[in-house]
CSV table of C-alpha atoms in Angstrom, one decimal:
chain,number,residue,atom,x,y,z
Y,24,MET,CA,66.4,144.2,118.9
Y,25,ALA,CA,68.3,140.8,118.8
Y,26,TYR,CA,67.4,138.1,121.3
Y,27,SER,CA,70.1,137.5,123.9
Y,28,PRO,CA,69.9,134.3,126.1
Y,29,THR,CA,70.0,136.2,129.5
Y,30,GLU,CA,68.4,134.8,132.6
Y,31,VAL,CA,65.6,137.2,132.4
Y,32,ASN,CA,64.7,136.4,128.9
Y,33,GLU,CA,64.7,132.8,129.8
Y,34,LYS,CA,62.5,133.3,132.6
Y,35,TYR,CA,59.9,135.1,130.5
Y,36,TRP,CA,60.2,132.6,127.7
Y,37,ARG,CA,59.6,129.8,129.8
Y,38,LYS,CA,56.6,131.4,131.7
Y,39,LEU,CA,54.9,132.7,128.5
Y,40,THR,CA,55.5,129.4,126.6
Y,41,GLU,CA,54.0,127.4,129.5
Y,42,ALA,CA,50.9,129.6,129.5
Y,43,ALA,CA,50.5,129.4,125.8
Y,44,SER,CA,51.1,125.8,125.6
Y,45,LYS,CA,48.5,124.6,128.3
Y,46,ASN,CA,45.4,124.7,126.0
Y,47,LEU,CA,47.1,122.8,123.2
Y,48,GLN,CA,48.3,120.0,125.6
Y,49,GLU,CA,44.8,119.6,127.0
Y,50,LYS,CA,43.6,119.3,123.3
Y,51,MET,CA,46.2,116.7,122.7
Y,52,HIS,CA,45.1,114.6,125.7
Y,53,ILE,CA,41.6,114.2,124.0
Y,54,LEU,CA,43.3,111.6,121.9
Y,55,ASP,CA,44.0,109.5,125.0
Y,56,ASP,CA,40.7,107.7,124.3
Y,57,ALA,CA,40.9,107.9,120.5
Y,58,ASP,CA,40.4,104.6,118.8
Y,59,GLY,CA,43.4,103.2,117.1
Y,60,PHE,CA,45.9,105.9,118.6
Y,61,THR,CA,48.6,105.1,121.3
Y,62,ARG,CA,50.5,107.7,123.2
Y,63,ASP,CA,54.2,107.1,122.4
Y,64,ASP,CA,56.5,110.0,122.7
Y,65,SER,CA,59.6,108.4,121.2
Y,66,PHE,CA,61.4,107.8,117.8
Y,67,LEU,CA,63.6,105.0,116.9
Y,68,GLY,CA,63.6,104.0,120.7
Y,69,ASN,CA,64.6,107.5,121.7
Y,70,LYS,CA,62.6,109.4,124.1
Y,71,ALA,CA,61.3,112.8,122.7
Y,72,SER,CA,61.2,114.8,125.7
Y,73,ASN,CA,59.4,117.9,124.5
Y,74,HIS,CA,56.9,116.1,122.2
Y,75,MET,CA,53.5,114.6,122.5
Y,76,MET,CA,52.9,111.9,120.2
Y,77,TYR,CA,49.7,109.7,119.5
Y,78,LYS,CA,50.3,107.3,116.7
Y,79,LEU,CA,48.6,104.6,114.7
Y,80,GLU,CA,50.2,101.3,113.9
Y,81,SER,CA,53.3,101.8,111.7
Y,82,LEU,CA,53.8,100.5,108.2
Y,83,PHE,CA,57.2,99.3,106.9
Y,84,SER,CA,58.8,99.2,103.3
Y,85,LYS,CA,59.1,96.0,101.7
Y,86,ASP,CA,62.9,96.1,102.2
Y,87,GLY,CA,62.7,97.1,105.9
Y,88,HIS,CA,64.6,100.3,105.4
Y,89,ARG,CA,61.9,102.7,106.1
Y,90,GLU,CA,59.1,102.9,108.6
Y,91,TYR,CA,56.0,105.1,108.3
Y,92,GLU,CA,54.6,106.5,111.5
Y,93,PHE,CA,51.1,108.1,111.2
Y,94,LEU,CA,50.7,110.4,114.1
Y,95,VAL,CA,49.4,113.6,115.6
Y,96,GLU,CA,52.3,115.4,117.3
Y,97,TYR,CA,52.9,118.5,119.4
Y,98,ASP,CA,56.0,120.1,120.7
Y,99,ILE,CA,55.2,121.7,124.0
Y,100,TRP,CA,57.9,124.3,123.6
Y,101,GLU,CA,56.5,125.3,120.2
Y,102,PRO,CA,52.8,126.6,120.8
Y,103,THR,CA,53.2,129.0,117.9
Y,104,VAL,CA,53.8,125.8,115.6
Y,105,GLY,CA,50.9,124.3,117.2
Y,106,ILE,CA,49.5,120.7,116.6
Y,107,TYR,CA,50.3,118.8,113.4
Y,108,TYR,CA,49.7,115.6,111.9
Y,109,GLY,CA,50.6,113.4,108.9
Y,110,CYS,CA,53.4,111.0,108.1
Y,111,LYS,CA,56.9,110.8,109.7
Y,112,GLY,CA,59.5,108.6,108.2
Y,113,LEU,CA,62.0,106.6,110.2
Y,114,ILE,CA,65.1,105.3,108.6
Y,115,HIS,CA,66.4,101.9,110.0
Y,116,GLU,CA,68.7,100.9,107.2
Y,117,GLY,CA,70.4,102.3,104.0
Y,118,GLU,CA,72.0,105.6,103.2
Y,119,VAL,CA,69.9,108.5,104.7
Y,120,ASP,CA,70.1,110.5,101.6
Y,121,LYS,CA,68.8,108.0,99.4
Y,122,GLU,CA,66.0,106.8,101.7
Y,123,ILE,CA,64.8,110.6,102.0
Y,124,VAL,CA,64.6,110.7,98.3
Y,125,LYS,CA,62.5,107.6,98.3
Y,126,PHE,CA,60.2,109.2,100.9
Y,127,ASP,CA,59.7,112.0,98.6
Y,128,GLU,CA,59.2,110.0,95.5
Y,129,GLU,CA,56.5,108.0,97.3
Y,130,TRP,CA,54.8,111.0,98.7
Y,131,ASN,CA,54.7,112.6,95.1
Y,132,GLU,CA,53.0,109.5,93.7
Y,133,ILE,CA,50.2,109.5,96.3
Y,134,ILE,CA,49.7,113.2,97.0
Y,135,ASN,CA,47.0,113.7,94.4
Y,136,GLU,CA,45.1,110.6,95.9
Y,137,VAL,CA,45.4,112.1,99.5
Y,138,LEU,CA,44.3,115.4,98.4
Y,139,TYR,CA,41.4,113.9,96.6
Y,140,VAL,CA,40.2,111.9,99.5
Y,141,LEU,CA,40.7,114.5,102.1
Y,142,ASN,CA,38.9,117.0,100.1
Y,143,ASN,CA,35.9,114.7,99.5
Y,144,THR,CA,35.9,113.9,103.3
Y,145,PHE,CA,35.8,117.5,104.3
Y,146,PRO,CA,33.6,119.3,101.8
Y,147,GLU,CA,34.1,122.7,103.5
Y,148,LYS,CA,37.9,122.4,103.8
Y,149,ASP,CA,40.6,122.4,101.0
Y,150,TYR,CA,43.8,120.6,101.6
Y,151,THR,CA,45.5,122.0,98.3
Y,152,HIS,CA,47.8,124.2,100.2
Y,153,ARG,CA,48.0,122.5,103.6
Y,154,PHE,CA,50.7,120.0,103.0
Y,155,LYS,CA,53.9,121.5,104.4
Y,156,PRO,CA,57.3,120.4,103.8
Y,157,THR,CA,59.7,119.7,106.6
Y,158,ASN,CA,62.6,122.0,107.4
Y,159,ASN,CA,64.9,119.2,108.9
Y,160,ALA,CA,65.9,115.6,108.7
Y,161,ASN,CA,67.4,114.8,112.2
Y,162,ASP,CA,68.4,111.5,113.8
Y,163,ASN,CA,67.2,109.3,110.8
Y,164,THR,CA,63.7,110.9,110.9
Y,165,TYR,CA,62.0,112.6,108.1
Y,166,TRP,CA,58.5,114.1,107.4
Y,167,PRO,CA,57.6,113.9,103.7
Y,168,PHE,CA,54.8,116.4,104.6
Y,169,TRP,CA,52.9,117.7,107.7
Y,170,ILE,CA,49.6,119.4,108.2
Y,171,SER,CA,48.7,122.0,110.8
Y,172,LEU,CA,45.6,121.5,112.9
Y,173,TYR,CA,44.0,124.9,113.0
Y,174,GLU,CA,42.9,126.4,116.3
Y,175,ASP,CA,39.2,126.2,115.5
Y,176,GLU,CA,39.5,122.3,114.2
Y,177,ASP,CA,38.5,119.5,116.3
Y,178,ILE,CA,41.4,117.2,117.1
Y,179,ILE,CA,39.2,114.0,116.7
Y,180,ASP,CA,37.0,115.0,114.0
Y,181,VAL,CA,39.8,116.5,111.6
Y,182,ALA,CA,43.4,115.5,112.7
Y,183,ALA,CA,42.7,111.8,114.0
Y,184,ARG,CA,40.3,111.1,111.1
Y,185,ALA,CA,42.6,112.7,108.4
Y,186,THR,CA,45.5,110.7,109.8
Y,187,ILE,CA,43.6,107.5,109.6
Y,188,ILE,CA,42.9,108.3,106.0
Y,189,ILE,CA,46.5,109.0,105.2
Y,190,ARG,CA,47.6,105.7,106.6
Y,191,ASN,CA,44.8,103.8,104.6
Y,192,ILE,CA,46.2,105.3,101.3
Y,193,TYR,CA,49.8,104.6,102.4
Y,194,GLN,CA,49.0,101.0,103.1
Y,195,LYS,CA,47.3,100.6,99.8
Y,196,TYR,CA,50.3,102.3,97.9
Y,197,LEU,CA,52.8,100.0,99.7
Y,198,ASN,CA,50.7,97.0,99.0
Y,199,GLY,CA,51.0,97.7,95.3
Y,200,THR,CA,47.9,99.8,94.4
Y,201,VAL,CA,48.5,102.3,91.5
Y,202,PHE,CA,46.2,105.3,91.8
Y,203,THR,CA,44.4,106.9,89.1
Y,204,LYS,CA,45.4,110.7,88.8
Y,205,HIS,CA,42.2,112.8,89.7
Y,206,GLU,CA,41.6,116.2,88.2
Y,207,ILE,CA,41.2,118.4,91.3
Y,208,GLU,CA,39.9,121.7,91.1
Y,209,GLU,CA,40.9,124.3,93.8
Y,210,LYS,CA,37.8,124.9,96.0
Y,211,ASN,CA,36.5,128.5,95.8
Y,212,LEU,CA,35.8,128.7,99.5
Y,213,VAL,CA,34.4,132.0,100.2
Y,214,THR,CA,35.0,133.8,103.7
Y,215,LYS,CA,31.5,134.9,104.8
Y,216,THR,CA,31.4,138.1,106.9
Y,217,ALA,CA,29.0,140.3,108.5
Y,218,PHE,CA,29.1,144.0,109.6
Y,219,THR,CA,31.6,144.5,106.8
Y,220,ILE,CA,31.7,146.5,103.6
Y,221,ASP,CA,31.1,143.3,101.7
Y,222,ALA,CA,28.0,142.5,103.9
Y,223,TYR,CA,26.8,145.8,103.4
Y,224,THR,CA,27.0,145.7,99.8
Y,225,GLU,CA,25.4,142.2,99.6
Y,226,PHE,CA,22.5,143.7,101.7
Y,227,MET,CA,22.1,146.7,99.3
Y,228,SER,CA,22.1,144.2,96.4
Y,229,SER,CA,19.3,142.3,98.1
Y,230,LEU,CA,17.2,145.3,97.8
Y,231,LYS,CA,16.8,144.8,94.1
Y,232,THR,CA,16.2,148.1,92.6
Y,233,ASN,CA,17.5,151.6,92.7
Y,234,ASP,CA,14.1,153.0,94.1
Y,235,ASN,CA,14.4,150.4,96.9
Y,236,VAL,CA,18.0,151.5,97.9
Y,237,LYS,CA,16.8,155.1,97.9
Y,238,ALA,CA,13.9,154.1,100.2
Y,239,PHE,CA,16.3,152.4,102.3
Y,240,LYS,CA,18.4,155.3,102.7
Y,241,ARG,CA,15.5,157.6,103.6
Y,242,PHE,CA,14.4,154.9,106.1
Y,243,MET,CA,17.9,155.0,107.7
Y,244,GLU,CA,17.9,158.8,107.8
Y,245,TYR,CA,14.5,158.9,109.6
Y,246,LEU,CA,15.9,156.2,112.2
Y,247,SER,CA,19.0,158.1,112.9
Y,248,ALA,CA,17.3,161.6,113.0
Y,249,ASN,CA,15.0,160.0,115.7
Y,250,ASN,CA,17.8,158.6,117.6
Y,251,LEU,CA,16.5,155.1,117.0
Y,252,ILE,CA,19.8,153.9,115.4
Y,253,GLU,CA,23.6,155.0,115.6
Y,254,ARG,CA,26.6,154.1,113.7
Y,255,ASN,CA,28.6,151.3,115.6
Y,256,GLU,CA,32.3,152.2,114.8
Y,257,THR,CA,33.7,149.0,116.1
Y,258,TYR,CA,32.8,147.5,112.7
Y,259,GLU,CA,33.1,148.3,109.3
Y,260,ARG,CA,29.5,148.8,108.4
Y,261,CYS,CA,27.2,148.5,111.3
Y,262,TRP,CA,24.5,150.3,113.2
Y,263,THR,CA,23.1,149.7,116.6
Y,264,VAL,CA,19.3,149.6,117.0
Y,265,LYS,CA,18.0,151.6,120.1
Y,266,MET,CA,14.7,150.0,119.8
Y,267,GLN,CA,13.2,147.0,121.3
Y,268,ASN,CA,14.0,143.9,119.2
Y,269,VAL,CA,10.3,143.2,118.6
Y,270,ASP,CA,9.5,146.8,117.6
Y,271,PHE,CA,12.4,146.8,115.1
Y,272,ALA,CA,11.3,143.3,113.8
Y,273,PHE,CA,7.9,144.6,113.0
Y,274,LEU,CA,9.2,147.8,111.5
Y,275,TRP,CA,11.6,146.0,109.2
Y,276,ALA,CA,8.7,143.7,107.9
Y,277,ALA,CA,6.7,146.8,107.4
Y,278,PHE,CA,9.3,148.4,105.5
Y,279,CYS,CA,9.9,145.2,103.3
Y,280,GLU,CA,6.2,145.4,102.5
Y,281,TYR,CA,6.4,148.9,101.5
Y,282,ILE,CA,9.2,148.5,99.0
Y,283,GLY,CA,7.5,145.3,97.6
Y,284,ILE,CA,10.1,142.7,98.7
Y,285,LYS,CA,7.4,141.0,100.9
Y,286,LYS,CA,4.0,141.2,99.4
Y,287,LYS,CA,1.1,141.4,101.7
Y,288,GLU,CA,-1.1,139.1,99.6
Y,289,ASP,CA,1.6,136.1,99.5
Y,290,LYS,CA,3.3,134.2,102.2
Y,291,ALA,CA,6.8,135.1,101.3
Y,292,PRO,CA,9.0,135.3,104.4
Y,293,VAL,CA,10.4,138.6,105.6
Y,294,PRO,CA,14.1,138.6,104.3
Y,295,TRP,CA,16.0,138.5,107.8
Y,296,GLN,CA,19.2,137.0,106.4
Y,297,ASN,CA,21.0,140.2,105.3
Y,298,VAL,CA,19.5,142.6,107.8
Y,299,ILE,CA,21.0,140.8,110.6
Y,300,LYS,CA,24.5,141.2,108.9
Y,301,ILE,CA,24.5,145.1,109.4
Y,302,PHE,CA,22.3,145.6,112.6
Y,303,VAL,CA,23.1,144.8,116.2
Y,304,ASN,CA,20.7,145.3,119.1
Y,305,LYS,CA,20.9,148.0,121.7
Y,306,ASP,CA,23.3,145.8,123.8
Y,307,GLY,CA,25.6,145.4,120.7
Y,308,GLU,CA,24.5,141.8,120.4
Y,309,THR,CA,23.9,140.2,117.0
Y,310,TYR,CA,20.3,139.3,116.4
Y,311,LYS,CA,20.8,135.8,115.0
Y,312,ASP,CA,17.2,134.5,114.7
Y,313,ASN,CA,15.9,136.8,117.2
Y,314,LEU,CA,14.1,139.2,114.9
Y,315,LYS,CA,12.4,136.5,113.1
Y,316,ARG,CA,11.3,134.8,116.3
Y,317,GLN,CA,10.0,138.1,117.7
Y,318,TYR,CA,8.0,138.8,114.6
Y,319,SER,CA,6.5,135.4,114.5
Y,320,ASP,CA,5.8,135.1,118.3
Y,321,PRO,CA,5.8,138.4,120.4
Y,322,THR,CA,6.3,137.6,124.0
Y,323,VAL,CA,2.9,137.4,125.4
Y,324,PRO,CA,1.1,134.8,127.7
Y,325,SER,CA,-1.8,133.5,125.5
Y,326,LYS,CA,-2.8,132.9,121.9
Y,327,TYR,CA,-5.4,135.7,122.0
Y,328,ASP,CA,-2.8,138.0,123.3
Y,329,LYS,CA,-0.3,137.0,120.7
Y,330,MET,CA,-2.7,137.8,117.9
Y,331,TYR,CA,-3.7,141.1,119.5
Y,332,ALA,CA,0.1,142.0,120.1
Y,333,LYS,CA,1.0,141.2,116.5
Y,334,LYS,CA,-1.9,143.4,115.2
Y,335,GLN,CA,-0.9,146.3,117.5
Y,336,LYS,CA,2.8,145.9,116.6
Y,337,LYS,CA,2.0,146.1,113.0
Y,338,ILE,CA,-0.2,149.0,113.4
Y,339,GLU,CA,2.6,150.8,115.2
Y,340,ALA,CA,5.1,150.0,112.5
Y,341,GLU,CA,2.8,151.2,109.8
Y,342,LYS,CA,2.4,154.5,111.4
Y,343,THR,CA,6.2,154.9,111.3
Y,344,ILE,CA,6.2,153.8,107.7
Y,345,VAL,CA,3.6,156.6,106.9
Y,346,GLU,CA,5.6,159.2,108.8
Y,347,ILE,CA,8.7,158.3,106.6
Y,348,PHE,CA,7.1,157.9,103.3
Y,349,GLY,CA,3.6,159.4,103.5
Y,350,SER,CA,2.1,156.2,102.9
Y,351,ILE,CA,2.3,152.3,103.7
Y,352,ASN,CA,2.1,151.7,99.9
Y,353,ARG,CA,3.9,153.1,97.0
């Protein structure tokens, strides 16, 4: 259905936009105390009524035609666009079309350096596809590029820091520095998941052998048949453990000893890292390091009690392994 600018639509648009915009405006206000940044909601002397802008000191072209603003900006009526940062060009003199071409030519000459430095500064980010082109050139303003600040990124650690870096590179360029072109490989950033098919596949691979996989499936069948686990259908691949955390921790350790992933005679740690990606506790919460902690230190009041508790928990877990496989050793 096409949008029609009725009074009702206007009312809901304003109400929903104001609600969605509130958190982003609060995030922008964090820049109030950011070193080097000044709040200035204007361009070329004109008030920008809808925009929040925090700027570093501008740079200028040698001919004085172009001003380069380095800023973090947010349009309070565009929460779906979000916060963005980069370089905004202001045209003071000359033909607008020619000055825009010049902004683009300059950006093309330094984009490789900007990408190189930002990727080095943020090892777990890849800026290869984050430079966005503008879709307008209004009122003698022009963004050669802009970068969205993601919702989970810190406005100081990411946006402010990156904007300062971009300004540093522009300043060197405008002072005559010719940058060496870097060979930049796109980062192979892997999205890590838990409670997914991928996580389950990774877990099964960690069992190392087909015999271990078969043993794990038998282990799961026993737990399911005895109502100790159940499928958690909220996730792609997940099981809810109905046992106490400490009991499951010792049972998992005993299973790992049975299949030989953890040898009794060595000090190799129990492999917790993959099992916590497919199981949640009886309250539906992730284990994180809880299993490891419970196994290392059962909740008891004294050292003697702790040693006794570990011994008892181990005996109980081994009894269950014997029930499943007939023996605690293959």
